[in-house]
Tab-separated table of C-alpha atoms in Angstrom:
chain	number	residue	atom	x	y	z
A	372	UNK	CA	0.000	0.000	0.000
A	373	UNK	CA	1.486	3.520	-0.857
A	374	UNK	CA	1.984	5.669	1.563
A	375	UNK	CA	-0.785	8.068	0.572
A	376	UNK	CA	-3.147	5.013	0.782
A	377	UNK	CA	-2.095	4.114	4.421
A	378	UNK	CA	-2.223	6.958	5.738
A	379	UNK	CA	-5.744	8.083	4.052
A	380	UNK	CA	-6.792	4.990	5.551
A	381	UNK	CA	-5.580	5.464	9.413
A	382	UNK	CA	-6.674	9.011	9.442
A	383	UNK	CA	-10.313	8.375	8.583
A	384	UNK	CA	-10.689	5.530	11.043
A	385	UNK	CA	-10.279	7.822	13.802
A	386	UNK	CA	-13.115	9.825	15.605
A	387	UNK	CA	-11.911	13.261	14.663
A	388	UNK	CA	-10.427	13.385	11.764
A	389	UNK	CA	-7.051	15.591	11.242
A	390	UNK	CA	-7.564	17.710	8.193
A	391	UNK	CA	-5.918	16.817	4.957
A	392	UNK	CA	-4.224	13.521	4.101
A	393	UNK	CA	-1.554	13.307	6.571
A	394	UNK	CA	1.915	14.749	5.059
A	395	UNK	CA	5.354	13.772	6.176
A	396	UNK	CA	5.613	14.917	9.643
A	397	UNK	CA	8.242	17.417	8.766
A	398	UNK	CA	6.288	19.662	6.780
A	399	UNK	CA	5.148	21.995	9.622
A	400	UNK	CA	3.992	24.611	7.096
A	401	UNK	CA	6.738	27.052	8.339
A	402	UNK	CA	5.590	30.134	7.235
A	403	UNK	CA	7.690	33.785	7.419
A	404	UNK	CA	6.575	36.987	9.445
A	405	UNK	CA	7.373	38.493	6.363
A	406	UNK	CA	5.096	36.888	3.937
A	407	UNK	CA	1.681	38.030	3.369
A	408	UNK	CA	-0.153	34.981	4.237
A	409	UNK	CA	-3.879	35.167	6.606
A	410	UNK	CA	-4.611	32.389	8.079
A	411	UNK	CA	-8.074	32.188	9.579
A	412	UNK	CA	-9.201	29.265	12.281
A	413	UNK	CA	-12.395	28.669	11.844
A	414	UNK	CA	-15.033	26.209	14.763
A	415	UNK	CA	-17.777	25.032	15.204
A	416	UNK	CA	-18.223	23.080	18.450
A	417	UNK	CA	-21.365	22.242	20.375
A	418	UNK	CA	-22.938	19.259	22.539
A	419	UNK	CA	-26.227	18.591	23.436
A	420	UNK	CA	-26.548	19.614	27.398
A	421	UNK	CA	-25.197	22.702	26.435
A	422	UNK	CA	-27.448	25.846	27.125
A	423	UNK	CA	-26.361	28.401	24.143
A	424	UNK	CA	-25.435	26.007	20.909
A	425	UNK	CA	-23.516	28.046	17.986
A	426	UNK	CA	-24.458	26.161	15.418
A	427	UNK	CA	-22.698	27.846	12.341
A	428	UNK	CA	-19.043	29.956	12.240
A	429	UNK	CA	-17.971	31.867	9.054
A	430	UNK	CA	-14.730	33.337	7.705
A	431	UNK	CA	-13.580	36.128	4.654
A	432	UNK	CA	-12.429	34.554	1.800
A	433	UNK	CA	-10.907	37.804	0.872
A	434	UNK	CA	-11.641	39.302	-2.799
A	435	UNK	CA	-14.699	36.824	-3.174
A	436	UNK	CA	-16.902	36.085	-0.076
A	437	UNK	CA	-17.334	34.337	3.044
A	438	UNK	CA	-17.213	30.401	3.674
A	439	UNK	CA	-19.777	29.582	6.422
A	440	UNK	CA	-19.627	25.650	8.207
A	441	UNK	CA	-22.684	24.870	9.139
A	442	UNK	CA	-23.474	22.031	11.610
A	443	UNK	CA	-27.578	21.445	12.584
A	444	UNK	CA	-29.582	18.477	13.541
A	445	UNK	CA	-30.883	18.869	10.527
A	446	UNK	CA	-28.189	20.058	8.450
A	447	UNK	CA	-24.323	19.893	8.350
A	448	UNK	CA	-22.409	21.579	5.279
A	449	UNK	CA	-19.900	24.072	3.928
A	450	UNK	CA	-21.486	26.808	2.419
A	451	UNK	CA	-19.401	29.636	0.050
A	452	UNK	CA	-20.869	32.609	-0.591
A	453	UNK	CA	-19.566	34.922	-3.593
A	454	UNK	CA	-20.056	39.229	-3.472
A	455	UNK	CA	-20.552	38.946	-6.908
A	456	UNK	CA	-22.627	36.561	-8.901
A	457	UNK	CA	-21.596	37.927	-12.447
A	458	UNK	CA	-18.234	36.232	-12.208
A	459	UNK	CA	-17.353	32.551	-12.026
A	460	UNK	CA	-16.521	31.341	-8.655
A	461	UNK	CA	-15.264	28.007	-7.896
A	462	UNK	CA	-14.880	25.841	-4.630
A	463	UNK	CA	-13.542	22.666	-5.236
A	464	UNK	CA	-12.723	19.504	-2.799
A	465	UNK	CA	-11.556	16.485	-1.896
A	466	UNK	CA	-13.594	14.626	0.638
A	467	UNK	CA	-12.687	12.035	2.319
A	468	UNK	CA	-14.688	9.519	4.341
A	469	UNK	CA	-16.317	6.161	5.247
A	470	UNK	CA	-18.705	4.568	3.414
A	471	UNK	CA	-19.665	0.760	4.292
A	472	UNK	CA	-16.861	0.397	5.993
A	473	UNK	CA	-14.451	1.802	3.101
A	474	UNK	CA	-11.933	5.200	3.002
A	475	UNK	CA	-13.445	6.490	-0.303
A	476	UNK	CA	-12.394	10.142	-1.644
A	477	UNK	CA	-14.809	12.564	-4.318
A	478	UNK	CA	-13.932	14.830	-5.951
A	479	UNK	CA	-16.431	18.225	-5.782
A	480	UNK	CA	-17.034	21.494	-7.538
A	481	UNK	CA	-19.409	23.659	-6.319
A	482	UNK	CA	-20.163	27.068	-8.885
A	483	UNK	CA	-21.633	30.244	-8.404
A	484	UNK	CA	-22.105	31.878	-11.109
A	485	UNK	CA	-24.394	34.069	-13.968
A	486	UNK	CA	-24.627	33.358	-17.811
A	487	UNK	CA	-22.998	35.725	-19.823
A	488	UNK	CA	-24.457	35.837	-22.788
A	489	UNK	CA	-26.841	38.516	-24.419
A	490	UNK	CA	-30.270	36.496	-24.146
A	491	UNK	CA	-30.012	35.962	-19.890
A	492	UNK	CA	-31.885	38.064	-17.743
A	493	UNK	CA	-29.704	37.807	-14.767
A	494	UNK	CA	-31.753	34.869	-13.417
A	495	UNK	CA	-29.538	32.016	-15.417
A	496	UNK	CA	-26.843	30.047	-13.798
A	497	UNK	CA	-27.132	29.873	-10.008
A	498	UNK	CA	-27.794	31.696	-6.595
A	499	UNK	CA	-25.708	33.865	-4.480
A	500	UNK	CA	-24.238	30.194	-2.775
A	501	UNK	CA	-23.168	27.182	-3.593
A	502	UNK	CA	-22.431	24.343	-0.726
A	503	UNK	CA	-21.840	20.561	-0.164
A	504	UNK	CA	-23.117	18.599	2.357
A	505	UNK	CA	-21.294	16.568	4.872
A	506	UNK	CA	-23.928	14.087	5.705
A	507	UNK	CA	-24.223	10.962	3.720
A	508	UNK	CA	-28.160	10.721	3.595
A	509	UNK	CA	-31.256	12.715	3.933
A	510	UNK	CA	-31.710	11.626	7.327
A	511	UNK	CA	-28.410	12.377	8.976
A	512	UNK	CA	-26.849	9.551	10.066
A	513	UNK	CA	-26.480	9.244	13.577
A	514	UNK	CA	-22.515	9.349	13.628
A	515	UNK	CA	-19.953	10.790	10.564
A	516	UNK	CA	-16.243	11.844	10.449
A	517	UNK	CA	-14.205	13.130	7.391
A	518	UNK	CA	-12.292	15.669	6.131
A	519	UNK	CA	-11.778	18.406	2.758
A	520	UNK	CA	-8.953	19.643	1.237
A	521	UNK	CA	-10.242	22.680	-0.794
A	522	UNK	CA	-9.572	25.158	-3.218
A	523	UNK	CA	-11.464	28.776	-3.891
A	524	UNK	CA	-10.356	30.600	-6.574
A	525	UNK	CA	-12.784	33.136	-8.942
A	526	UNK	CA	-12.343	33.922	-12.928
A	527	UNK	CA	-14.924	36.131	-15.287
A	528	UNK	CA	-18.133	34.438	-15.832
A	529	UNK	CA	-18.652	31.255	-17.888
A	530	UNK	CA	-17.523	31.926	-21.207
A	531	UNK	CA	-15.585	35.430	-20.484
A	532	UNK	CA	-12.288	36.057	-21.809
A	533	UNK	CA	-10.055	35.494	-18.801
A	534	UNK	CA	-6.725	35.091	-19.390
A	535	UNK	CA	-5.989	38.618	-19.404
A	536	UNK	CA	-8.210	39.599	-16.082
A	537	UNK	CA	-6.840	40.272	-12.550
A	538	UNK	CA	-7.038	37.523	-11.090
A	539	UNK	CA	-8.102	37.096	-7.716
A	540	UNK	CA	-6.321	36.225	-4.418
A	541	UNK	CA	-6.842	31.798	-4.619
A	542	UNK	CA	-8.203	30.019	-1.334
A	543	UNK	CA	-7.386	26.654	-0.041
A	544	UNK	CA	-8.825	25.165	3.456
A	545	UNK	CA	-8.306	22.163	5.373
A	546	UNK	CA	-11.521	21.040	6.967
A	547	UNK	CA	-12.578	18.398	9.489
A	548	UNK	CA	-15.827	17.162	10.642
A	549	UNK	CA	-17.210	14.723	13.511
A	550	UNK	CA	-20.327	14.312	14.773
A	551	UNK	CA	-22.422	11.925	16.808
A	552	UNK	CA	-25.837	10.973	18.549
A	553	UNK	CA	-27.652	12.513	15.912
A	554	UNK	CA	-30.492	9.541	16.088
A	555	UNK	CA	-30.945	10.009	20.023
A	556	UNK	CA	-32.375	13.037	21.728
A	557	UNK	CA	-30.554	16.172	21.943
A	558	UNK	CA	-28.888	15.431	25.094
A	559	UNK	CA	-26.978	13.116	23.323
A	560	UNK	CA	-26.011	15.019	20.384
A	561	UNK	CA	-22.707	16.297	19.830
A	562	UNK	CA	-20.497	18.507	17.129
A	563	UNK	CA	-17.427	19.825	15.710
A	564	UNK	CA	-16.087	20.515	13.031
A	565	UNK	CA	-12.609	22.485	12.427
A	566	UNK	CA	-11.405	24.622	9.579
A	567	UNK	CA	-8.130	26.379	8.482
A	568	UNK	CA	-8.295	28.955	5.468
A	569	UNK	CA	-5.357	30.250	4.114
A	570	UNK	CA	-5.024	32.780	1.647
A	571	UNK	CA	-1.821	34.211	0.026
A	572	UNK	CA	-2.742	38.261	-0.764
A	573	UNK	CA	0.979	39.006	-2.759
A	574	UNK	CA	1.225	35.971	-5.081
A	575	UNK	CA	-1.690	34.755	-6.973
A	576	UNK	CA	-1.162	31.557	-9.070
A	577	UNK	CA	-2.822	29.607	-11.432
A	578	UNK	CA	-3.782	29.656	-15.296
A	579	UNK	CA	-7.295	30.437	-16.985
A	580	UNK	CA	-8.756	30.837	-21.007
A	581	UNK	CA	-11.696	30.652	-22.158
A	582	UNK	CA	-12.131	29.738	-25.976
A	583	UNK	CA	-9.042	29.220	-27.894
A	584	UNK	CA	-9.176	32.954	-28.949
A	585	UNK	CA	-8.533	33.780	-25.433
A	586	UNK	CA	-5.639	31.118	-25.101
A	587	UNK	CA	-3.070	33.378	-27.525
A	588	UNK	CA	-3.599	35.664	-24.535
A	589	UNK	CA	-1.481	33.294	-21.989
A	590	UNK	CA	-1.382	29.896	-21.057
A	591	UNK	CA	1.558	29.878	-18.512
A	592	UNK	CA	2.696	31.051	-15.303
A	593	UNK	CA	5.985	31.151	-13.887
A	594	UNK	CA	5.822	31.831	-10.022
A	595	UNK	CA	8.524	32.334	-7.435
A	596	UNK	CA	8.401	29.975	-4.723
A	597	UNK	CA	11.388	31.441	-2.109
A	598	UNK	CA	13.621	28.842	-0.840
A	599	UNK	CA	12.326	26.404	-3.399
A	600	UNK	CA	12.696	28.049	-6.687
A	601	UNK	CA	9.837	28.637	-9.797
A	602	UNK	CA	6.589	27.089	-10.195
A	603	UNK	CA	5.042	26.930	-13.322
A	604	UNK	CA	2.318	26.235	-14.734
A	605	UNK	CA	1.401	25.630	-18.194
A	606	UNK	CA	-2.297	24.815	-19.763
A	607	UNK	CA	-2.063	24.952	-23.689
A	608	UNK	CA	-4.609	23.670	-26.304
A	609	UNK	CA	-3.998	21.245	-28.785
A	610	UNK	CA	-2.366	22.332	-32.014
A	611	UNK	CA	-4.255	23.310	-34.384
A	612	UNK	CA	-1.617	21.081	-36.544
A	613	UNK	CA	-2.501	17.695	-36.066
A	614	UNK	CA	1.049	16.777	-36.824
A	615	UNK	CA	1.839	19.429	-34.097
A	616	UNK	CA	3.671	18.629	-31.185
A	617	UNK	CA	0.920	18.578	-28.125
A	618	UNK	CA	0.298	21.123	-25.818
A	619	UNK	CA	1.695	21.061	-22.573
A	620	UNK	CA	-0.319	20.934	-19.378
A	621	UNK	CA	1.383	20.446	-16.384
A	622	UNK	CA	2.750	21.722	-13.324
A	623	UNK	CA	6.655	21.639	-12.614
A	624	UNK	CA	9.238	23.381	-10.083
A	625	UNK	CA	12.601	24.961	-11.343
A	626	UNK	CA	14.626	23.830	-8.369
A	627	UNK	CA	17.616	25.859	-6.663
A	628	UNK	CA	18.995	22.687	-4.930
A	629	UNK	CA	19.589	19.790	-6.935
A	630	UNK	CA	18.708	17.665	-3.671
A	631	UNK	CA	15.153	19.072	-3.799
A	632	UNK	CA	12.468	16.671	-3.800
A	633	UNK	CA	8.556	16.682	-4.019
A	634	UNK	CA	5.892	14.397	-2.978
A	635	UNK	CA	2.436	14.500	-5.160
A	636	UNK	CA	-0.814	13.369	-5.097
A	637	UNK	CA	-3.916	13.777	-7.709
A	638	UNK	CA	-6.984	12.951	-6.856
A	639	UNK	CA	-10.042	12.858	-9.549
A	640	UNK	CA	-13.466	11.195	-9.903
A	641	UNK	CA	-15.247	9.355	-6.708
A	642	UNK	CA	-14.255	5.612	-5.283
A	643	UNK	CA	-12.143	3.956	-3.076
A	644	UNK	CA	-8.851	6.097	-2.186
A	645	UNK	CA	-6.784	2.918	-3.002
A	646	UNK	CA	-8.254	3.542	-6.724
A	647	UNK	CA	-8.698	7.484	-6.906
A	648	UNK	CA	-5.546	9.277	-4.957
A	649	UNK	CA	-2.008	8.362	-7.068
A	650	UNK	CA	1.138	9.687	-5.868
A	651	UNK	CA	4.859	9.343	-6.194
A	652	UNK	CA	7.812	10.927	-4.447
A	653	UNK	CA	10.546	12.412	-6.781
A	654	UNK	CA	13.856	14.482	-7.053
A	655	UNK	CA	15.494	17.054	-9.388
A	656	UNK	CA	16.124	15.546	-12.678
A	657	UNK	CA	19.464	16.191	-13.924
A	658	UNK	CA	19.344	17.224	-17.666
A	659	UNK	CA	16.316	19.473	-17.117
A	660	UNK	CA	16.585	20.601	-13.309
A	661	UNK	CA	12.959	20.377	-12.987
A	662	UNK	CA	10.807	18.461	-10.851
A	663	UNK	CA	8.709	17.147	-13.324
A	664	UNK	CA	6.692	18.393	-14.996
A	665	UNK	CA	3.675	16.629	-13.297
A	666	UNK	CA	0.159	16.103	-15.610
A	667	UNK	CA	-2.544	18.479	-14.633
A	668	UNK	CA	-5.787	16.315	-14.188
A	669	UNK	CA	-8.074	17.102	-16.773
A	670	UNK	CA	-10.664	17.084	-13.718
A	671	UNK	CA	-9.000	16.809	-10.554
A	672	UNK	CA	-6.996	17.961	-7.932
A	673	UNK	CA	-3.463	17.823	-6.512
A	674	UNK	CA	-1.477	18.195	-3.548
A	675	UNK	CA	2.434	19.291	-3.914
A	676	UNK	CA	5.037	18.765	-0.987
A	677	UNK	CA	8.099	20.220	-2.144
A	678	UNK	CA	11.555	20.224	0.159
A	679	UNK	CA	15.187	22.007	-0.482
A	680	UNK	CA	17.755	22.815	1.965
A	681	UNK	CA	15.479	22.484	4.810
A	682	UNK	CA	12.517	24.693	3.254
A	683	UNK	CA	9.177	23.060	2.648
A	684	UNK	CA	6.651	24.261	1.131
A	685	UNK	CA	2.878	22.754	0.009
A	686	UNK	CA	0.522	23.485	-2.591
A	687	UNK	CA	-3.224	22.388	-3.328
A	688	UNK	CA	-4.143	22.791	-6.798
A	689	UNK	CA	-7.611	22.843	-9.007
A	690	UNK	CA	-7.759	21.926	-12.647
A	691	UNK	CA	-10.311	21.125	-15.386
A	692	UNK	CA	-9.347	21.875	-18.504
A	693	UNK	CA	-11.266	20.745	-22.139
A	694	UNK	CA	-8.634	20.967	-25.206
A	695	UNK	CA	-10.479	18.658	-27.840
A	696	UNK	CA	-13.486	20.364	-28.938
A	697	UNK	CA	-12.645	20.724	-32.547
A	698	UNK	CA	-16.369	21.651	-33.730
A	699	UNK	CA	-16.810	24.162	-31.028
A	700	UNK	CA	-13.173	25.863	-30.060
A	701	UNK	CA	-14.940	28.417	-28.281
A	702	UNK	CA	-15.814	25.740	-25.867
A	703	UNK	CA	-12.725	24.762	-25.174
A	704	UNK	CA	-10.539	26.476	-22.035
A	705	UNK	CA	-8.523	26.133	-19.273
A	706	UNK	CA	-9.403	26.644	-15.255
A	707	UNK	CA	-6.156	25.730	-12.777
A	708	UNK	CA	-5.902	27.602	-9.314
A	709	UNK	CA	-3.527	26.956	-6.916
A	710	UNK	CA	-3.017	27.911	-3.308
A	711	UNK	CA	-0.604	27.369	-0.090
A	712	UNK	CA	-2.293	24.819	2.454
């Protein structure tokens, strides 16, 4: 079993689950004063012989909204909400639980967002929110534990240029849930679940086009990453040119050490984490000095743990990306976000 695997699997059989797929116990997420990095702790905590019950907590997600956690008798979710409706806003996760007995991991995307095109009225595409739910069935079951690893980043609306807009600060959290007693009187009830939100305000990474018009506008990003070196990103089309060479997307690091090394995971689609979450632990290769490049997921997520010289620094990252729509190339674009967790 691969390390990933084993410890996806101890984490979730405990009561209260630690956020996130364990990582290497050296990566402490050592963080600078200097940096401009807010981290917010967000919980929700209550049990059932308790007089005054919060039942919901809520923090920024600065430049887009608020992220609420929500934890009722008769409803337990993570709700986003976005300021502004006319753009595309994006919250996607990896959530990880028990089901009969089995870790399983799905992927999620939940949208806000409003049509752009000239025959809406303002009341296409969706509401003000967009949320998932942490309970398993209509009736909440009577005792749950998991855990997200998430990712909120925002782009013009659905079928807006983008690659040339600001883009907006990108999002990840780490959140945990438990609850139990939920099929007993309230006396018995109990809840909590835990959230860290990090946002980084001076460095805003990822890659977005929509339509291949909009893809001549940029399709890579090169970002520094101090101690560590340059991330980059790169989501291209397909060549027109069938005899083209094919467009790149991936992610890869530029490395100042050669002894650098990174640990990834990607996670897509829903099932059993022995059959959804790959990963592999590699170093600098020597001709190129990359490490890498890594695939994007064409609808997925991944999880970066990158070392050198006693720096370490993570990354969760968010991509879909459609490159083959040869009828329709206005279809085609490019959404990757990623974020410090």
């Amino acid at each position: 079993m691969s390390r990933a695997r084993a410890l996806a699997a101890a984490v979730l059989a405990t009561a209260v689950v630690v956020c996130g797929l364990a990582a290497p116990a050296s990566y402490a997420g050592k963080k600078s004063a200097a940096e401009d990095l807010r981290v917010q702790r967000v919980t929700v905590a209550w049990n059932g012989t308790a007089k005054k019950k919060a039942f919901s907590q809520t923090a920024v997600v600065p430049g887009i909204g608020t992220l609420t956690l929500v934890c009722r008798p008769n409803a337990t979710l993570v709700r986003l909400r976005a300021h502004d409706r006319s753009a595309e806003t994006q919250m996607w996760m990896a959530k990880y639980e028990t089901k009969n007995d089995r870790a399983v991991v799905a992927v999620k995307t939940a949208r806000i967002y409003r049509y752009a095109t000239a025959a809406d009225d303002g009341r296409g595409g969706t509401g003000q929110t967009a949320a998932e739910g942490l309970n398993q069935r209509g009736r909440i079951e009577n005792y749950s534990s998991g855990h997200i690893n998430g990712v909120i980043s925002q782009r013009p609306g659905r079928h807006r240029p983008a690659a040339g807009a600001a883009r907006k600060p990108v999002t990840s959290f780490d959140l945990s849930w438990w609850w139990t007693g939920f099929e007993h009187p309230m006396a018995w009830r109990a809840c909590r679940i835990d959230a860290v939100v990090r946002t980084r305000l001076d460095t805003r990474v990822g890659v977005s086009w929509h339509g291949l018009a909009d893809a001549g506008s940029g399709t890579s990003q090169t970002t520094p990453v101090p101690g560590i070196g340059e991330l980059r990103l790169r989501c291209e089309p397909e060549p027109a040119d069938p005899d083209g060479p094919d467009g790149d997307r991936s992610i890869s690091i530029a490395a100042t050490s050669p002894d650098a090394w990174a640990y990834v995971e990607t996670v897509q689609a829903e099932g059993l984490v022995e059959h959804q979450v790959d990963d592999l632990s590699v170093g600098v290769d020597p001709e190129t000095g990359l490490l890498g490049p890594f695939p994007l997921p064409r609808n997925g997520m991944m999880r970066l743990f990158l070392t050198a010289g006693g720096v370490e620094r993570r990354y969760i990252v968010s991509s879909y990306h459609v490159v083959n729509n040869a009828k329709r190339p206005e279809l085609n674009l490019c959404e990757v976000s990623a974020a410090e967790f």
